[in-house]
Short mmCIF file of C-alpha atoms and ligand atoms in Angstrom, two decimals:
data_model
loop_
_atom_site.label_atom_id
_atom_site.label_comp_id
_atom_site.label_asym_id
_atom_site.label_seq_id
_atom_site.Cartn_x
_atom_site.Cartn_y
_atom_site.Cartn_z
CA MET A 1 11.98 13.70 24.66
CA THR A 2 12.99 10.20 23.47
CA LEU A 3 12.13 8.48 20.21
CA LEU A 4 12.86 4.80 19.66
CA PHE A 5 13.21 3.41 16.13
CA LYS A 6 12.77 -0.27 15.33
CA VAL A 7 13.66 -0.37 11.64
CA ASP A 8 16.32 -1.93 9.43
CA ASP A 9 19.93 -1.00 10.24
CA ALA A 10 20.63 1.12 7.17
CA ARG A 11 17.61 3.35 7.63
CA ALA A 12 17.96 3.43 11.43
CA HIS A 13 21.28 5.23 11.13
CA ASP A 14 19.90 7.67 8.55
CA TRP A 15 17.00 8.55 10.86
CA LYS A 16 19.33 9.03 13.79
CA SER A 17 21.71 11.34 11.97
CA LEU A 18 18.83 13.45 10.58
CA PHE A 19 17.55 14.00 14.13
CA GLN A 20 21.06 14.72 15.44
CA THR A 21 21.51 17.39 12.75
CA HIS A 22 18.08 19.02 12.71
CA ALA A 23 16.47 18.27 16.07
CA PRO A 24 19.17 17.55 18.66
CA ASP A 25 16.68 18.10 21.51
CA ILE A 26 15.05 14.76 20.58
CA GLU A 27 17.07 11.78 21.74
CA VAL A 28 16.95 8.95 19.22
CA ARG A 29 17.53 5.34 20.29
CA LEU A 30 17.84 2.38 17.95
CA TRP A 31 16.33 -1.00 18.72
CA PRO A 32 17.52 -3.20 20.46
CA ASP A 33 19.46 -0.58 22.50
CA ILE A 34 16.40 0.78 24.21
CA GLY A 35 18.02 2.04 27.43
CA ASP A 36 15.49 2.88 30.15
CA PRO A 37 12.10 1.90 28.68
CA ALA A 38 10.30 4.40 30.91
CA GLN A 39 11.95 7.25 28.98
CA ILE A 40 10.48 6.28 25.60
CA GLN A 41 7.59 8.58 24.58
CA PHE A 42 7.69 8.02 20.83
CA PHE A 43 8.09 4.76 18.97
CA ALA A 44 8.56 4.41 15.19
CA SER A 45 8.44 1.09 13.38
CA TRP A 46 7.13 -1.02 10.54
CA GLN A 47 7.17 -4.26 12.51
CA PRO A 48 6.32 -3.50 16.15
CA PRO A 49 6.50 -5.92 19.10
CA ALA A 50 3.07 -7.01 20.38
CA ASP A 51 3.19 -5.60 23.90
CA LEU A 52 4.39 -2.06 23.15
CA HIS A 53 2.52 -0.21 25.85
CA VAL A 54 3.60 -2.75 28.48
CA GLN A 55 7.26 -2.47 27.52
CA PHE A 56 7.10 1.32 27.34
CA PRO A 57 4.84 2.56 30.13
CA ASN A 58 5.14 6.25 29.14
CA LEU A 59 4.54 5.79 25.45
CA GLN A 60 2.52 8.64 23.89
CA VAL A 61 2.68 8.16 20.12
CA VAL A 62 3.34 5.25 17.80
CA PHE A 63 4.51 6.28 14.34
CA ALA A 64 4.13 3.67 11.64
CA THR A 65 6.99 4.00 9.18
CA SER A 66 4.55 2.62 6.61
CA ALA A 67 1.43 3.87 4.87
CA GLY A 68 -0.60 1.04 6.42
CA VAL A 69 -1.09 0.49 10.16
CA ASP A 70 -2.61 -3.00 9.98
CA GLN A 71 0.53 -4.50 11.54
CA PHE A 72 -0.39 -2.83 14.86
CA ASP A 73 -2.93 -4.54 17.09
CA LEU A 74 -4.98 -1.40 17.69
CA SER A 75 -7.35 -3.15 20.07
CA ALA A 76 -4.42 -3.96 22.38
CA LEU A 77 -3.11 -0.36 22.51
CA PRO A 78 -4.67 1.88 25.16
CA GLU A 79 -6.76 4.74 23.70
CA HIS A 80 -4.45 7.49 24.97
CA ILE A 81 -1.65 6.28 22.69
CA GLU A 82 -1.99 7.93 19.31
CA VAL A 83 -1.16 5.97 16.17
CA VAL A 84 0.07 7.89 13.13
CA ARG A 85 0.46 6.53 9.65
CA MET A 86 3.22 7.60 7.30
CA LEU A 87 2.27 10.15 4.65
CA ASP A 88 5.81 10.27 3.21
CA PRO A 89 5.71 11.85 -0.26
CA GLY A 90 8.36 9.25 -1.16
CA ILE A 91 5.78 6.47 -0.59
CA ALA A 92 3.30 8.19 -2.91
CA GLN A 93 6.03 8.53 -5.53
CA GLY A 94 6.86 4.81 -5.24
CA ILE A 95 3.20 3.87 -5.64
CA VAL A 96 2.80 6.17 -8.64
CA GLU A 97 5.80 4.53 -10.34
CA TYR A 98 4.53 1.02 -9.62
CA VAL A 99 0.99 1.82 -10.77
CA CYS A 100 2.25 3.30 -14.04
CA PHE A 101 4.52 0.31 -14.63
CA ALA A 102 1.74 -2.19 -13.91
CA VAL A 103 -1.08 -0.39 -15.74
CA LEU A 104 1.03 0.29 -18.83
CA SER A 105 2.33 -3.31 -18.86
CA LEU A 106 -1.21 -4.68 -18.76
CA HIS A 107 -2.60 -2.07 -21.15
CA ARG A 108 0.12 -2.84 -23.70
CA GLU A 109 -0.24 -6.66 -23.25
CA ILE A 110 3.36 -7.06 -22.11
CA PRO A 111 2.71 -10.36 -20.23
CA LEU A 112 1.37 -11.87 -23.45
CA TYR A 113 4.28 -10.59 -25.55
CA LEU A 114 6.83 -11.92 -23.04
CA ASP A 115 5.16 -15.34 -23.27
CA GLN A 116 5.32 -15.13 -27.03
CA GLN A 117 9.02 -14.32 -26.89
CA ARG A 118 9.63 -17.46 -24.81
CA GLN A 119 7.80 -19.42 -27.52
CA HIS A 120 9.72 -17.71 -30.39
CA HIS A 121 6.39 -16.47 -31.63
CA TRP A 122 6.00 -13.09 -33.37
CA GLN A 123 2.43 -11.89 -33.50
CA THR A 124 0.76 -8.53 -32.93
CA ARG A 125 -2.57 -7.73 -31.37
CA PRO A 126 -4.58 -4.62 -32.15
CA LEU A 127 -3.52 -1.58 -30.14
CA ILE A 128 -6.37 -0.52 -27.89
CA PRO A 129 -6.48 3.24 -27.22
CA ALA A 130 -6.05 4.19 -23.54
CA ARG A 131 -9.42 5.92 -23.50
CA GLN A 132 -11.04 2.52 -24.10
CA ARG A 133 -9.36 1.01 -21.00
CA ARG A 134 -11.38 1.47 -17.86
CA VAL A 135 -9.03 1.62 -14.90
CA GLY A 136 -10.56 1.56 -11.42
CA VAL A 137 -8.85 2.23 -8.11
CA MET A 138 -10.21 0.87 -4.82
CA GLY A 139 -9.17 3.18 -2.00
CA LEU A 140 -9.17 6.92 -2.53
CA GLY A 141 -6.77 8.06 0.17
CA ASN A 142 -3.60 9.97 -0.62
CA LEU A 143 -2.14 6.98 -2.49
CA GLY A 144 -5.24 6.18 -4.55
CA ILE A 145 -5.57 9.81 -5.56
CA ALA A 146 -1.87 10.06 -6.47
CA ALA A 147 -2.22 6.90 -8.57
CA LEU A 148 -5.25 8.24 -10.46
CA GLN A 149 -3.62 11.60 -11.08
CA SER A 150 -0.55 9.91 -12.52
CA LEU A 151 -2.72 7.92 -14.96
CA ARG A 152 -4.67 10.93 -16.23
CA PRO A 153 -2.12 12.15 -18.81
CA PHE A 154 -2.29 8.77 -20.61
CA GLY A 155 -5.99 9.28 -21.22
CA PHE A 156 -7.34 6.16 -19.45
CA ASP A 157 -11.01 6.07 -18.52
CA LEU A 158 -10.66 6.45 -14.74
CA SER A 159 -12.88 5.59 -11.81
CA GLY A 160 -12.48 5.09 -8.08
CA TRP A 161 -14.29 3.50 -5.17
CA ALA A 162 -14.05 4.33 -1.48
CA ARG A 163 -16.03 3.86 1.70
CA SER A 164 -17.19 7.48 1.69
CA GLU A 165 -18.01 9.86 -1.14
CA LYS A 166 -15.09 11.58 -2.91
CA HIS A 167 -14.78 14.10 -5.72
CA ILE A 168 -11.68 13.87 -7.91
CA GLU A 169 -11.34 15.77 -11.15
CA GLY A 170 -11.51 13.50 -14.19
CA VAL A 171 -12.48 10.43 -12.13
CA ARG A 172 -15.92 8.77 -11.78
CA CYS A 173 -16.24 8.19 -8.06
CA PHE A 174 -18.30 5.42 -6.46
CA ALA A 175 -18.91 5.08 -2.73
CA GLY A 176 -19.98 2.54 -0.17
CA ASP A 177 -21.20 -1.04 -0.30
CA GLN A 178 -24.10 -0.23 -2.59
CA GLN A 179 -21.91 1.14 -5.36
CA LEU A 180 -19.24 -1.54 -5.19
CA ILE A 181 -20.78 -3.85 -7.79
CA PRO A 182 -21.59 -1.01 -10.27
CA PHE A 183 -17.98 0.15 -9.84
CA LEU A 184 -16.57 -3.33 -10.47
CA ASN A 185 -18.84 -3.85 -13.49
CA GLN A 186 -16.90 -1.15 -15.33
CA CYS A 187 -13.26 -1.99 -14.39
CA ASP A 188 -11.13 -3.59 -17.08
CA LEU A 189 -8.16 -3.05 -14.77
CA LEU A 190 -8.69 -3.08 -11.03
CA ILE A 191 -6.08 -1.65 -8.65
CA CYS A 192 -6.35 -2.25 -4.90
CA LEU A 193 -4.90 0.53 -2.74
CA LEU A 194 -7.19 0.06 0.25
CA PRO A 195 -6.11 0.04 3.85
CA LEU A 196 -6.51 -3.41 5.45
CA THR A 197 -9.30 -3.27 8.02
CA ALA A 198 -11.98 -5.67 9.27
CA ASP A 199 -14.22 -4.29 6.46
CA THR A 200 -11.73 -4.73 3.63
CA ARG A 201 -10.11 -8.06 4.59
CA GLY A 202 -10.83 -10.57 1.80
CA ILE A 203 -12.50 -7.95 -0.42
CA LEU A 204 -10.71 -9.32 -3.50
CA ASN A 205 -12.77 -12.50 -3.61
CA ALA A 206 -14.84 -14.64 -5.99
CA LYS A 207 -17.84 -12.29 -5.81
CA THR A 208 -15.70 -9.27 -6.63
CA PHE A 209 -14.01 -11.08 -9.53
CA ALA A 210 -17.38 -12.23 -10.90
CA ALA A 211 -18.58 -8.59 -11.01
CA LEU A 212 -15.64 -7.51 -13.21
CA PRO A 213 -15.90 -7.67 -17.01
CA HIS A 214 -14.65 -11.04 -18.32
CA GLY A 215 -10.86 -10.98 -18.81
CA ALA A 216 -10.24 -8.15 -16.35
CA ARG A 217 -6.78 -7.60 -14.85
CA LEU A 218 -5.90 -7.15 -11.21
CA ILE A 219 -3.13 -5.18 -9.49
CA ASN A 220 -2.84 -5.58 -5.71
CA LEU A 221 -0.75 -2.95 -3.98
CA GLY A 222 -2.74 -2.98 -0.75
CA ARG A 223 -2.11 -5.91 1.56
CA GLY A 224 -2.07 -9.66 1.06
CA GLY A 225 -5.05 -9.86 3.43
CA HIS A 226 -7.26 -8.15 0.85
CA LEU A 227 -7.00 -11.13 -1.48
CA VAL A 228 -8.58 -14.55 -1.12
CA GLU A 229 -5.72 -16.36 -2.81
CA SER A 230 -7.63 -19.49 -3.92
CA ASP A 231 -10.40 -17.33 -5.45
CA LEU A 232 -7.84 -15.64 -7.67
CA LEU A 233 -6.56 -19.03 -8.88
CA ASP A 234 -10.14 -20.01 -9.78
CA ALA A 235 -10.78 -16.72 -11.58
CA LEU A 236 -7.54 -17.10 -13.57
CA ALA A 237 -8.48 -20.68 -14.49
CA THR A 238 -11.79 -19.62 -16.04
CA GLY A 239 -10.29 -16.54 -17.73
CA GLN A 240 -12.53 -14.26 -15.66
CA ILE A 241 -9.25 -12.64 -14.57
CA GLU A 242 -6.70 -12.60 -17.37
CA GLN A 243 -3.63 -11.50 -15.44
CA ALA A 244 -2.66 -10.38 -11.95
CA ILE A 245 0.25 -8.29 -10.74
CA LEU A 246 0.75 -8.68 -7.00
CA ASP A 247 3.18 -6.80 -4.79
CA VAL A 248 1.75 -8.10 -1.51
CA LEU A 249 0.82 -11.56 -0.22
CA ASN A 250 -0.61 -13.04 2.94
CA ASP A 251 2.69 -14.69 3.77
CA GLU A 252 5.74 -12.74 2.75
CA PRO A 253 7.73 -14.54 1.54
CA PRO A 254 5.25 -17.19 0.35
CA SER A 255 6.18 -20.83 0.96
CA GLN A 256 8.40 -22.44 -1.68
CA ASN A 257 5.48 -24.53 -2.97
CA HIS A 258 3.02 -21.63 -3.19
CA PRO A 259 1.12 -21.94 -6.50
CA TYR A 260 1.68 -18.27 -7.38
CA TRP A 261 5.45 -18.62 -7.90
CA ASP A 262 5.11 -20.48 -11.18
CA HIS A 263 1.70 -19.31 -12.33
CA PRO A 264 1.96 -18.19 -15.97
CA ARG A 265 -0.48 -15.32 -15.45
CA ILE A 266 0.72 -13.92 -12.17
CA TRP A 267 3.58 -11.47 -11.83
CA LEU A 268 4.90 -11.27 -8.26
CA THR A 269 7.12 -8.60 -6.73
CA PRO A 270 8.37 -8.77 -3.12
CA HIS A 271 6.47 -5.86 -1.53
CA ILE A 272 8.60 -3.18 -3.17
CA GLY A 273 5.81 -0.88 -4.39
CA ALA A 274 6.94 1.85 -2.05
CA MET A 275 9.32 2.24 0.84
CA THR A 276 9.62 5.03 3.36
CA SER A 277 12.80 6.94 2.87
CA PRO A 278 14.19 8.91 5.83
CA ASP A 279 15.22 11.65 3.38
CA SER A 280 11.70 12.38 2.18
CA ALA A 281 9.85 11.43 5.40
CA PHE A 282 11.97 13.14 8.05
CA LYS A 283 10.38 16.58 7.69
CA LEU A 284 6.89 15.19 8.23
CA LEU A 285 7.88 13.00 11.18
CA LEU A 286 9.60 15.92 12.91
CA GLU A 287 6.68 18.23 12.17
CA ASN A 288 4.32 15.69 13.74
CA ILE A 289 6.46 15.45 16.88
CA ARG A 290 6.47 19.25 17.10
CA ARG A 291 2.70 19.32 16.63
CA HIS A 292 2.29 16.76 19.38
CA GLN A 293 4.49 18.86 21.66
CA ARG A 294 2.27 21.90 20.95
CA GLY A 295 -0.90 19.86 21.51
CA GLU A 296 -1.96 20.12 17.84
CA PRO A 297 -3.37 17.30 15.67
CA MET A 298 -0.74 15.29 13.80
CA GLN A 299 -0.90 14.59 10.05
CA GLY A 300 -1.83 10.98 9.40
CA ALA A 301 -3.17 10.35 12.94
CA ILE A 302 -5.57 7.48 12.51
CA ALA A 303 -9.16 7.19 13.68
CA ARG A 304 -9.26 4.10 15.89
CA ASP A 305 -12.87 3.24 15.00
CA VAL A 306 -12.26 2.99 11.24
CA GLY A 307 -8.69 1.68 11.49
CA TYR A 308 -6.94 4.15 9.14
C1 GLV B 1 4.04 -0.52 2.69
O1 GLV B 1 3.42 -1.47 2.36
C2 GLV B 1 3.50 0.58 3.44
O2 GLV B 1 2.40 0.43 4.05
O3 GLV B 1 4.14 1.66 3.46
#
């Protein structure tokens, strides 16, 4: 049983020592020391090479070390190779922290007050109660649900939108294409936590922004590919969107002359919303390998036809 990791050096060694301690029957190899490629059955990575199944002819499972699997070219991978996304509780915790930081910053007008500080200007705005802020989450998978649950104690007016119908306590749920516009119509703060698929690519576009209440705020924690970058600039210019907080971009890092770097109403962070930690994710990865060995379904195995 051989598992190959292609991850950053620091985490690679953590993964390896966890397997050596708790599952010595599984041989762990670290990229680029792949040894005999025919012995690799399991592959774990965030940034995979393109021709995985050609390089590793006996590959059975690809484990993404990320919540998203959009970096894998699913159409190029033969059907018998299973692809599993990472349901690390550490990722959910990271997303919850980021969502709380971003929602509370926007709710409490922190971008405006930081601008005022730079101008030596001391002026208050009325404090809007959380129950009057309508916060909507696009994407109601494990991360969207965790985000909504973390916002509940503050008393925000919460809603969510997903491809299929969902029921979440304390959250107005909207589903499918037909309910997208009604959902957007009532989002003062919109958070994107969707998976990136052919259906969701470019979903944060001019039409979406036009359906939001004037002066809405945007938080993108999904993928850069969800956002049509020039449409956001236009929506910020007219005030349709008042402020955006973006953790993901199409090109990471963006080019030095990218207009977002210096935009006064965009906050950028370098894709740090959440990161898989071997400590919190090891148990689940090992359990999935054991399930695979027993011929049982793995947690986070993706459905090829929907892409998540
Ligand atoms: C990070 O973006 C992830 O998908 O885990």
